[in-house]
Coordinates of C-alpha atoms and ligand atoms in Angstrom, one line a residue:
X18 CA 6.2 16.9 14.8
X19 CA 8.4 19.6 13.0
X20 CA 10.4 17.6 10.6
X21 CA 13.7 19.1 11.4
X22 CA 15.8 17.4 8.6
X23 CA 13.4 18.9 6.2
X24 CA 14.8 22.5 6.1
X25 CA 16.8 22.5 2.9
X26 CA 15.6 25.1 0.5
X27 CA 14.6 23.9 -3.1
X28 CA 13.7 25.0 -6.4
X29 CA 10.0 26.3 -6.5
X30 CA 8.0 24.2 -8.9
X31 CA 8.8 25.0 -12.3
X32 CA 6.7 25.3 -15.6
X33 CA 3.8 22.5 -15.5
X34 CA 4.4 21.6 -19.0
X35 CA 8.0 20.2 -18.7
X36 CA 7.6 19.0 -14.9
X37 CA 8.9 15.7 -14.2
X38 CA 9.7 15.3 -10.4
X39 CA 12.6 13.6 -9.3
X40 CA 11.6 10.5 -7.6
X41 CA 13.3 8.2 -5.1
X42 CA 16.1 5.8 -6.5
X43 CA 13.8 2.8 -5.3
X44 CA 10.9 3.8 -6.8
X45 CA 12.5 4.0 -10.4
X46 CA 11.9 0.6 -11.6
X47 CA 8.2 1.3 -11.2
X48 CA 8.0 4.2 -13.3
X49 CA 8.9 4.1 -17.0
X50 CA 12.5 4.2 -16.5
X51 CA 13.0 4.9 -20.2
X52 CA 11.6 8.1 -19.9
X53 CA 13.5 9.3 -16.9
X54 CA 16.5 11.7 -17.5
X55 CA 19.8 12.1 -16.2
X56 CA 18.7 15.0 -14.2
X57 CA 16.7 12.6 -12.1
X58 CA 20.2 11.4 -10.7
X59 CA 20.9 14.7 -9.5
X60 CA 17.8 15.2 -8.0
X61 CA 17.8 12.1 -6.2
X62 CA 19.5 13.3 -2.9
X63 CA 17.1 15.9 -2.4
X64 CA 14.0 13.8 -3.1
X65 CA 15.6 11.2 -0.6
X66 CA 15.8 13.8 2.0
X67 CA 12.3 15.2 1.1
X68 CA 11.0 11.6 1.1
X69 CA 12.3 10.9 4.6
X70 CA 11.2 13.8 6.7
X71 CA 7.8 13.7 4.9
X72 CA 7.5 10.2 6.1
X73 CA 8.3 11.2 9.7
X74 CA 5.8 13.9 9.7
X75 CA 2.9 11.3 8.4
X76 CA 4.2 8.9 10.8
X77 CA 2.6 11.2 13.4
X78 CA 0.0 12.8 11.6
X79 CA -2.5 11.3 9.1
X80 CA -1.5 12.0 5.5
X81 CA -5.0 13.0 4.7
X82 CA -5.4 16.3 6.3
X83 CA -9.1 16.1 6.3
X84 CA -9.0 13.3 8.8
X85 CA -7.4 15.3 11.5
X86 CA -10.3 16.5 13.3
X87 CA -11.8 13.1 13.3
X88 CA -8.9 11.3 14.7
X89 CA -10.2 8.4 17.1
X90 CA -13.5 9.6 16.8
X91 CA -15.9 6.5 17.1
X92 CA -19.1 8.3 16.7
X93 CA -21.0 7.6 13.6
X94 CA -20.1 10.0 10.8
X95 CA -22.4 12.7 9.5
X96 CA -20.6 12.0 6.1
X97 CA -17.3 11.0 4.5
X98 CA -16.6 14.5 3.7
X99 CA -15.3 16.6 6.2
X100 CA -16.4 20.2 7.4
X101 CA -13.9 23.1 6.7
X102 CA -12.3 22.9 10.1
X103 CA -10.6 20.2 8.9
X104 CA -6.8 20.8 9.3
X105 CA -6.6 21.2 13.2
X106 CA -3.7 19.3 14.6
X107 CA -5.0 16.6 16.9
X108 CA -2.6 16.2 19.4
X109 CA -4.7 17.5 22.5
X110 CA -7.7 16.2 21.1
X111 CA -7.2 12.4 21.3
X112 CA -7.2 12.0 25.0
X113 CA -10.7 13.9 25.1
X114 CA -12.1 12.0 22.2
X115 CA -10.8 8.9 23.4
X116 CA -12.3 9.0 26.7
X117 CA -15.7 10.4 25.5
X118 CA -15.9 7.5 23.0
X119 CA -15.0 4.9 25.4
X120 CA -17.7 6.0 27.5
X121 CA -20.0 6.6 24.5
X122 CA -19.6 3.3 22.7
X123 CA -21.6 0.8 24.5
X124 CA -24.8 2.5 24.0
X125 CA -24.3 3.3 20.4
X126 CA -23.4 -0.3 19.8
X127 CA -26.2 -2.4 18.3
X128 CA -26.6 -5.7 20.3
X129 CA -25.5 -8.5 17.9
X130 CA -26.4 -8.0 14.5
X131 CA -24.1 -5.5 12.3
X132 CA -26.7 -5.2 9.8
X133 CA -26.3 -8.3 7.5
X134 CA -29.9 -8.7 6.4
X135 CA -29.4 -10.8 3.4
X136 CA -26.9 -12.7 5.2
X137 CA -28.6 -16.0 6.6
X138 CA -27.7 -18.6 4.0
X139 CA -24.1 -18.9 5.5
X140 CA -25.5 -19.0 9.2
X141 CA -26.1 -22.7 8.7
X142 CA -22.5 -23.5 7.6
X143 CA -21.5 -22.4 11.2
X144 CA -21.1 -24.8 13.7
X145 CA -23.6 -25.2 16.3
X146 CA -22.4 -23.5 19.4
X147 CA -22.1 -26.2 22.0
X148 CA -20.7 -26.3 25.3
X149 CA -18.1 -29.3 26.0
X150 CA -17.4 -30.8 29.0
X151 CA -13.9 -31.5 30.2
X152 CA -13.9 -35.1 28.9
X153 CA -14.8 -34.1 25.4
X154 CA -12.0 -31.5 25.5
X155 CA -9.5 -34.0 26.6
X156 CA -10.7 -36.4 23.9
X157 CA -9.9 -33.7 21.3
X158 CA -6.8 -33.2 22.7
X159 CA -5.7 -36.6 22.9
X160 CA -6.9 -37.4 19.8
X161 CA -4.2 -35.1 18.2
X162 CA -1.2 -37.4 18.5
X163 CA -3.0 -40.4 17.2
X164 CA -4.2 -38.7 14.1
X165 CA -7.7 -38.6 14.7
X166 CA -10.4 -37.8 12.5
X167 CA -10.0 -34.0 12.7
X168 CA -6.4 -33.7 13.7
X169 CA -5.5 -30.5 15.2
X170 CA -2.6 -29.1 13.0
X171 CA 0.7 -28.6 14.8
X172 CA 1.0 -25.6 16.8
X173 CA 2.9 -23.0 15.1
X174 CA 3.0 -19.1 15.2
X175 CA 5.2 -16.7 13.1
X176 CA 5.0 -13.0 13.4
X177 CA 6.1 -10.4 11.3
X178 CA 7.1 -7.6 13.2
X179 CA 10.3 -5.8 12.6
X180 CA 10.1 -5.0 9.1
X181 CA 10.7 -1.7 7.9
X182 CA 9.9 0.6 5.1
X183 CA 12.4 3.4 5.3
X184 CA 10.2 6.2 3.6
X185 CA 6.9 4.8 5.2
X186 CA 7.4 3.7 9.0
X187 CA 3.6 3.2 9.5
X188 CA 3.5 0.7 6.3
X189 CA 4.7 -2.2 8.3
X190 CA 2.4 -3.1 11.1
X191 CA 2.8 -6.1 13.3
X192 CA 1.2 -9.3 12.5
X193 CA 1.3 -12.8 13.9
X194 CA 0.0 -16.0 12.0
X195 CA -1.1 -19.0 14.4
X196 CA -2.0 -22.6 13.1
X197 CA -3.2 -25.2 15.8
X198 CA -5.7 -25.2 18.6
X199 CA -6.5 -21.4 18.8
X200 CA -9.1 -20.5 21.5
X201 CA -9.8 -16.8 21.3
X202 CA -11.3 -15.3 24.6
X203 CA -12.4 -11.8 23.7
X204 CA -13.5 -11.0 27.4
X205 CA -9.7 -11.6 28.3
X206 CA -8.7 -10.0 25.1
X207 CA -6.5 -13.3 24.4
X208 CA -5.8 -15.6 21.7
X209 CA -4.7 -18.9 23.4
X210 CA -2.3 -21.2 21.3
X211 CA -2.1 -24.8 22.7
X212 CA 1.6 -25.2 22.2
X213 CA 3.0 -28.1 24.0
X214 CA 6.7 -27.3 22.7
X215 CA 5.9 -23.4 23.5
X216 CA 8.1 -22.9 20.6
X217 CA 7.7 -19.4 18.9
X218 CA 8.4 -15.7 19.5
X219 CA 6.9 -15.5 22.7
X220 CA 8.3 -13.5 25.6
X221 CA 9.2 -15.1 29.1
X222 CA 5.7 -15.2 30.1
X223 CA 4.8 -17.1 27.2
X224 CA 3.0 -14.1 25.2
X225 CA 3.0 -11.9 22.4
X226 CA 1.1 -8.5 22.4
X227 CA 0.0 -6.8 19.5
X228 CA -2.4 -3.6 19.0
X229 CA -3.9 -4.8 15.4
X230 CA -4.3 -1.8 13.7
X231 CA -2.9 -1.9 10.3
X232 CA -0.8 1.6 10.6
X233 CA 2.0 1.3 12.9
X234 CA 1.6 4.9 13.8
X235 CA 2.9 5.7 17.5
X236 CA 0.3 8.5 17.7
X237 CA -2.6 6.3 17.2
X238 CA -1.5 2.8 18.5
X239 CA -2.3 3.8 22.2
X240 CA -6.0 4.0 21.2
X241 CA -6.0 0.4 19.8
X242 CA -7.2 -2.6 22.0
X243 CA -4.1 -4.7 22.8
X244 CA -4.5 -8.4 22.2
X245 CA -2.3 -11.1 23.8
X246 CA -1.3 -14.1 22.1
X247 CA -0.7 -17.0 25.0
X248 CA 1.1 -20.0 24.4
X249 CA -0.2 -22.8 26.9
X250 CA 1.0 -26.1 27.1
X251 CA -2.1 -28.2 26.9
X252 CA -5.9 -27.7 26.0
X253 CA -6.5 -28.0 30.0
X254 CA -4.8 -24.9 30.5
X255 CA -6.7 -22.9 28.0
X256 CA -10.4 -22.0 28.3
X257 CA -13.0 -24.3 27.1
X258 CA -14.6 -23.8 23.8
X259 CA -17.9 -22.1 23.7
X260 CA -18.2 -22.2 19.8
X261 CA -16.1 -24.1 17.3
X262 CA -15.1 -23.0 14.0
X263 CA -13.8 -25.0 10.9
X264 CA -12.2 -21.7 9.4
X265 CA -9.5 -19.5 10.6
X266 CA -9.9 -16.2 12.5
X267 CA -8.6 -12.9 11.4
X268 CA -8.6 -10.3 14.4
X269 CA -8.1 -6.6 13.7
X270 CA -9.2 -3.1 14.9
X271 CA -11.0 -0.6 13.2
X272 CA -9.7 2.2 15.6
X273 CA -7.8 5.1 14.4
X274 CA -8.5 7.2 11.4
X275 CA -11.4 5.1 10.2
X276 CA -14.5 7.2 8.9
X277 CA -11.9 9.1 6.3
X278 CA -12.3 7.3 3.4
X279 CA -8.6 7.2 2.3
X280 CA -8.0 5.5 5.9
X281 CA -10.8 3.2 5.7
X282 CA -9.0 1.9 2.7
X283 CA -5.3 2.1 3.4
X284 CA -5.5 1.2 6.9
X285 CA -8.5 -1.5 6.8
X286 CA -9.8 -2.4 3.7
X287 CA -7.0 -3.1 1.5
X288 CA -4.9 -4.8 4.6
X289 CA -8.1 -7.1 4.9
X290 CA -8.3 -7.9 1.3
X291 CA -4.4 -8.5 1.4
X292 CA -4.8 -10.8 4.6
X293 CA -8.0 -12.7 4.1
X294 CA -9.1 -12.7 0.4
X295 CA -7.2 -16.0 -0.2
X296 CA -9.7 -17.9 2.1
X297 CA -12.5 -17.1 -0.4
X298 CA -15.1 -16.4 2.3
X299 CA -13.9 -19.4 4.8
X300 CA -12.6 -17.3 7.5
X301 CA -14.2 -15.6 10.5
X302 CA -13.6 -11.9 10.9
X303 CA -13.2 -10.3 14.5
X304 CA -13.0 -6.9 15.3
X305 CA -11.8 -4.9 18.1
X306 CA -12.5 -1.1 18.5
X307 CA -15.5 -2.1 16.9
X308 CA -17.5 0.7 15.0
X309 CA -21.0 -0.6 14.2
X310 CA -21.5 2.2 11.6
X311 CA -18.2 1.2 10.1
X312 CA -19.0 -2.5 9.9
X313 CA -22.5 -1.3 8.4
X314 CA -20.8 1.1 5.8
X315 CA -18.8 -1.6 4.5
X316 CA -20.8 -4.6 4.9
X317 CA -20.8 -5.4 1.1
X318 CA -17.0 -5.6 1.5
X319 CA -16.9 -7.6 4.5
X320 CA -19.6 -9.8 3.4
X321 CA -17.6 -10.4 0.2
X322 CA -14.5 -11.4 2.3
X323 CA -16.3 -13.7 4.8
X324 CA -19.1 -15.8 4.6
X325 CA -19.7 -15.5 8.5
X326 CA -21.1 -12.6 10.4
X327 CA -18.5 -10.5 11.9
X328 CA -17.8 -11.1 15.6
X329 CA -17.5 -7.8 17.9
X330 CA -14.3 -8.5 19.9
X331 CA -15.2 -5.9 22.3
X332 CA -18.5 -7.5 23.4
X333 CA -18.5 -11.3 22.6
X334 CA -18.5 -13.3 25.8
X335 CA -18.1 -16.8 24.4
X336 CA -14.9 -18.5 23.9
X337 CA -14.4 -19.3 20.0
X338 CA -12.2 -22.0 18.9
X339 CA -10.4 -22.0 15.5
X340 CA -7.9 -24.3 13.6
X341 CA -5.8 -21.2 13.1
X342 CA -5.6 -17.6 12.9
X343 CA -4.3 -14.2 12.3
X344 CA -3.9 -11.3 14.7
X345 CA -3.3 -8.0 12.8
X346 CA -3.2 -7.3 9.1
X347 CA -0.6 -6.8 6.4
X348 CA -0.6 -3.8 4.6
X349 CA 1.8 -1.8 2.1
X350 CA 2.0 2.0 1.4
X351 CA -1.1 4.0 1.2
X352 CA -3.4 2.7 -1.7
X353 CA -0.6 0.5 -2.9
X354 CA -0.1 -3.4 -2.7
X355 CA 3.3 -4.3 -3.7
X356 CA 5.0 -7.7 -4.1
X357 CA 6.5 -9.4 -1.1
X358 CA 7.5 -12.7 -0.5
X359 CA 5.9 -13.3 2.8
X360 CA 3.4 -10.5 3.3
X361 CA 1.9 -10.7 -0.1
X362 CA 2.8 -14.3 -1.1
X363 CA -0.2 -14.5 -3.5
X364 CA 1.3 -11.6 -5.4
X365 CA -2.3 -9.6 -5.1
X366 CA -2.3 -6.1 -6.8
X367 CA -4.3 -3.1 -6.7
X368 CA -5.9 -4.3 -9.7
X369 CA -7.1 -7.3 -7.9
X370 CA -8.6 -5.2 -5.1
X371 CA -10.4 -2.9 -7.6
X372 CA -11.9 -5.9 -9.3
X373 CA -12.8 -7.1 -5.7
X374 CA -14.5 -3.6 -5.2
X375 CA -16.4 -3.8 -8.3
X376 CA -17.7 -7.2 -7.6
X377 CA -18.9 -6.3 -4.0
X378 CA -20.6 -3.3 -5.2
X379 CA -21.9 -4.7 -8.4
X380 CA -20.1 -2.1 -10.4
X381 CA -20.2 -3.1 -14.2
X382 CA -17.3 -1.3 -15.9
X383 CA -14.0 -3.1 -15.9
X384 CA -12.4 -1.0 -18.8
X385 CA -13.0 2.5 -19.9
X386 CA -15.3 3.4 -23.0
X387 CA -14.1 2.7 -26.3
X388 CA -14.1 6.2 -27.8
X389 CA -14.0 7.5 -31.5
X390 CA -16.1 8.3 -34.5
X391 CA -17.3 4.7 -34.9
X392 CA -18.7 4.2 -31.5
X393 CA -19.8 7.7 -31.3
X394 CA -19.0 7.7 -27.6
X395 CA -18.1 10.9 -25.6
X396 CA -15.6 10.4 -22.9
X397 CA -17.3 10.7 -19.4
X398 CA -15.9 12.8 -16.7
X399 CA -16.6 12.9 -13.2
X400 CA -15.2 16.3 -11.3
X401 CA -15.3 15.9 -7.5
X402 CA -16.5 19.0 -6.2
X403 CA -15.1 20.0 -2.7
X404 CA -16.9 22.5 -0.4
X405 CA -14.5 23.1 2.5
X406 CA -11.0 23.9 1.6
X407 CA -9.1 23.4 -1.7
X408 CA -12.0 24.4 -3.7
X409 CA -11.9 24.8 -7.4
X410 CA -13.2 28.2 -7.6
X411 CA -13.9 28.3 -11.4
X412 CA -15.3 24.7 -11.4
X413 CA -18.0 25.9 -14.1
X414 CA -15.6 27.3 -16.1
X415 CA -13.5 24.2 -16.2
X416 CA -16.5 22.2 -16.6
X417 CA -17.3 23.9 -19.7
X418 CA -13.9 23.7 -21.3
X419 CA -14.0 19.9 -20.5
X420 CA -17.4 19.9 -22.3
X421 CA -16.2 21.9 -25.1
X422 CA -13.3 19.3 -25.7
X423 CA -15.9 16.5 -25.6
X424 CA -16.2 15.3 -22.5
X425 CA -19.6 14.5 -21.0
X426 CA -19.1 15.9 -17.5
X427 CA -20.9 15.1 -14.2
X428 CA -20.0 17.0 -10.9
X429 CA -20.4 15.2 -7.4
X430 CA -19.3 15.6 -4.0
X431 CA -17.5 12.8 -2.6
X432 CA -19.1 11.6 0.5
X433 CA -22.5 11.4 1.9
X434 CA -21.8 7.8 3.4
X435 CA -23.4 6.3 0.4
X436 CA -20.1 4.6 -0.7
X437 CA -22.0 2.3 -3.2
X438 CA -23.9 5.3 -4.8
X439 CA -20.7 7.2 -5.3
X440 CA -18.8 4.3 -6.4
X441 CA -21.2 4.0 -9.3
X442 CA -20.6 7.5 -10.4
X443 CA -17.0 6.8 -10.6
X444 CA -17.3 3.7 -12.2
X445 CA -19.3 5.0 -14.7
X446 CA -16.7 7.7 -15.6
X447 CA -13.6 7.4 -18.0
X448 CA -11.9 10.3 -16.0
X449 CA -11.8 11.3 -12.6
X450 CA -10.7 14.9 -12.0
X451 CA -10.2 16.4 -8.4
X452 CA -8.3 18.9 -6.5
X453 CA -6.0 17.2 -4.0
X454 CA -7.6 15.4 -1.1
X455 CA -9.3 12.3 0.3
X456 CA -11.9 12.2 -2.2
X457 CA -9.3 11.2 -4.8
X458 CA -9.4 7.9 -2.9
X459 CA -12.4 7.2 -5.3
X460 CA -10.1 6.4 -8.1
X461 CA -10.3 2.8 -6.8
X462 CA -13.6 2.4 -8.5
X463 CA -12.5 3.7 -12.0
X464 CA -12.3 1.1 -14.6
X465 CA -9.0 0.0 -15.2
X466 CA -7.1 2.1 -17.9
X467 CA -9.4 5.0 -16.7
X468 CA -7.6 8.3 -16.1
X469 CA -7.0 10.2 -12.9
X470 CA -6.5 14.0 -13.0
X471 CA -5.0 15.6 -9.9
X472 CA -5.1 19.2 -9.6
X473 CA -2.3 19.8 -7.1
X474 CA -2.5 23.2 -5.2
X475 CA 0.7 25.5 -4.4
X476 CA 3.2 24.5 -1.7
X477 CA 5.6 22.0 -3.1
X478 CA 3.1 19.4 -2.5
X479 CA 4.8 16.7 -4.9
X480 CA 5.4 14.2 -1.9
X481 CA 1.8 13.9 -1.2
X482 CA 0.5 14.3 -4.5
X483 CA 2.6 11.4 -5.9
X484 CA 2.7 9.2 -2.9
X485 CA -1.1 9.3 -1.8
X486 CA -2.7 9.5 -5.2
X487 CA -0.3 9.4 -8.4
X488 CA 1.7 6.3 -7.6
X489 CA -1.4 4.3 -6.5
X490 CA -2.9 5.6 -9.6
X491 CA -0.2 3.6 -11.5
X492 CA -0.5 0.9 -9.3
X493 CA -3.9 0.2 -10.2
X494 CA -3.2 0.7 -14.0
X495 CA -5.1 4.0 -14.2
X496 CA -3.3 6.7 -16.6
X497 CA -2.5 9.7 -14.5
X498 CA -2.3 13.3 -15.1
X499 CA -1.0 15.8 -12.7
X500 CA -1.4 19.5 -12.7
X501 CA 0.6 21.7 -10.3
X502 CA -1.1 25.1 -10.0
X503 CA 1.2 28.2 -10.3
X504 CA 1.5 31.0 -7.8
X505 CA -1.3 32.8 -10.2
X506 CA -3.7 30.1 -9.4
X507 CA -4.0 30.1 -6.0
X508 CA -6.0 32.1 -3.4
X509 CA -2.5 32.3 -1.2
X510 CA -1.7 35.3 -3.5
X511 CA -4.5 37.3 -1.8
X512 CA -2.9 36.5 1.6
X513 CA 0.6 36.6 1.0
X514 CA 2.8 39.1 -0.9
X515 CA 5.0 37.7 -3.8
X516 CA 8.2 38.0 -1.9
X517 CA 7.0 36.0 1.0
X518 CA 8.6 32.6 1.5
X519 CA 5.2 31.1 0.8
X520 CA 6.0 31.8 -2.8
X521 CA 9.9 32.2 -2.8
X522 CA 10.6 29.2 -0.8
X523 CA 7.5 26.9 -0.2
X524 CA 9.8 24.4 1.5
X525 CA 10.0 26.6 4.4
X526 CA 6.0 26.0 5.0
X527 CA 7.1 22.4 5.2
X528 CA 9.9 23.0 7.4
X529 CA 7.4 24.4 10.2
X530 CA 5.8 21.0 10.1
X531 CA 2.2 20.3 10.6
X532 CA 0.9 23.7 11.4
X533 CA 2.3 25.3 8.5
X534 CA 1.0 22.7 6.2
X535 CA -2.3 22.8 7.8
X536 CA -2.6 26.7 8.1
X537 CA -1.2 27.4 4.6
X538 CA -1.0 24.8 2.0
X539 CA -4.2 22.9 3.0
X540 CA -6.5 25.9 3.3
X541 CA -5.9 27.3 -0.2
X542 CA -8.5 27.5 -2.9
X543 CA -7.5 27.4 -6.6
X544 CA -8.4 29.2 -9.7
X545 CA -7.3 27.2 -12.8
X546 CA -5.9 29.2 -15.6
X547 CA -7.7 27.7 -18.7
X548 CA -4.9 28.4 -21.3
X549 CA -2.3 26.5 -19.0
X550 CA -4.6 23.6 -18.1
X551 CA -6.3 22.9 -21.6
X552 CA -3.2 20.8 -22.7
X553 CA -3.6 18.5 -19.7
X554 CA -7.4 17.8 -20.6
X555 CA -6.1 17.0 -23.9
X556 CA -3.7 14.7 -22.6
X557 CA -6.5 13.1 -20.5
X558 CA -8.2 12.4 -23.8
X559 CA -5.2 11.3 -25.6
X560 CA -4.5 8.8 -22.9
X561 CA -8.2 7.3 -23.0
X562 CA -7.6 6.8 -26.8
X563 CA -4.2 5.1 -26.5
Ligands
LIG611 C1 4.5 -14.7 -7.0 O1 5.5 -14.2 -7.7 C2 6.9 -15.0 -7.5 C3 7.9 -14.4 -8.0 O2 7.5 -13.7 -9.5 C4 6.7 -16.3 -7.8 O3 7.8 -17.1 -7.8 C5 5.4 -17.0 -7.3 O4 5.3 -18.2 -7.6 C6 4.2 -16.3 -7.3 N1 3.2 -16.6 -6.6 C7 1.9 -16.9 -7.1 C8 0.9 -17.7 -5.8 O5 1.5 -16.7 -7.8
LIG612 C1 -2.6 31.8 -18.2 O1 -1.7 31.0 -18.8 C2 -1.1 31.5 -19.7 C3 0.0 30.4 -20.2 O2 0.8 30.0 -19.3 C4 -0.4 32.8 -19.8 O3 0.0 33.6 -20.7 C5 -1.5 33.8 -19.0 O4 -1.0 35.1 -18.7 C6 -2.3 33.2 -17.8 N1 -3.3 34.0 -17.8 C7 -3.5 34.6 -16.3 C8 -4.4 35.2 -16.0 O5 -2.7 34.5 -15.4

């Protein structure tokens, strides 16, 4: 919890104009190396320390503080935005919520149809369910060595389990890929692999167990349904197929921090895109810790990824057979898809994900507006308003300034469950402006080349600002402007004297671990100084014209 390594004092944030944060050495290649000065090298050690200890902190708690009161919550959300009681540490809450939800879930679950009304055309693609008798079963198995008409591919399993991303311990969840005769028995929470050679990374019982939530987080994983892959020597040793599929299966969980839009994306949707989009819809999704409202909420994306109705792994009774499958999902850092030879062999990027989202939601704009006298087009800005914590108290004045500078401004609150509606508003904008928070995740809907403006509250929030939103913006080929508020621009100045460590040594807040961050940093509001802020808006304008 408290990040003990993280006690070193540091410089308070300097003047914003000439601010350029030291970054981790390994990140350097990705951030315009030419522009980085020598000072960077000096800052490196401190940055590394900060980096690792933050990562430890976030390996335990969600990086998106709004979600903490919702951890492990399975109930349908009131909305995507979160009430003001957001920053409560959740250590104790988990058992309670978990228990409650386990009891409650079955009644809430809609029987079978997770609300895919239009999705009937693909139904007939699925093979008819049928009951096979023993002889047919043997015939299929026997056909294999003779190279029958539909030979089962040779059994094989590979797992990616021990990979490490130093700064982001949660970014390398376990994944196993299987080919061959794969039989999934949801009631037993087991995937059988008919594997005559018994080769593969199995334990002494011929098993491999994984909790398939795409965030390797020791705090969360106990709440994720554990699925067993079992190696069996022959088809006779596996359950009979109730239903055969000609496409591979992907089994994953929607437990954990889902319902927070940041985590919906980082922990499920982006991993799913990374793991399954290459099947071009010819893949069967099976979801554990199944949340019907979640499946409904993201139905347009799930339908784009799979031509078949999602199977509720928690309730399904039939044994489903596949020519292959995957347990767990690959992922990378937050809102980032980096290159990797085995976890991302198709070289997908966040730009691909953005395009996928636009297609799924029917968002029209791939690039921002062309500005200029000729077109007479004004740049459109969407300001995300927060109503709980980290409010922009002088939002109206900021809006006026933006309009004076030529922006056509819309103000909206992220959330309200209507993903497509809000996605449309973001996609219509050229510039997205917001105070640090989960709503900034909506940058995924901006046209490529658009601008993200992040207002970063007081308290040495560089790591969070950069890793949760700034670096992802670059990864999405957005332009990125960050504005760090000064101590004059935070409501913390009404709570703490100026000689308090909150101002003199903000790193001391982080040294307290979660409680300090939640109680002090996350609960401030900001009042932006227009004189100071204006150049950043001009910068956003400039970048649109580049
Ligand atoms: C992905 O990138 C690597 C390295 O640049 C390249 O060798 C490989 O062919 C690429 N794969 C695909 C599917 O484009
Ligand atoms: C706003 O910022 C300007 C430029 O940094 C500074 O001169 C001015 O004193 C600030 N105003 C307030 C009210 O702090």
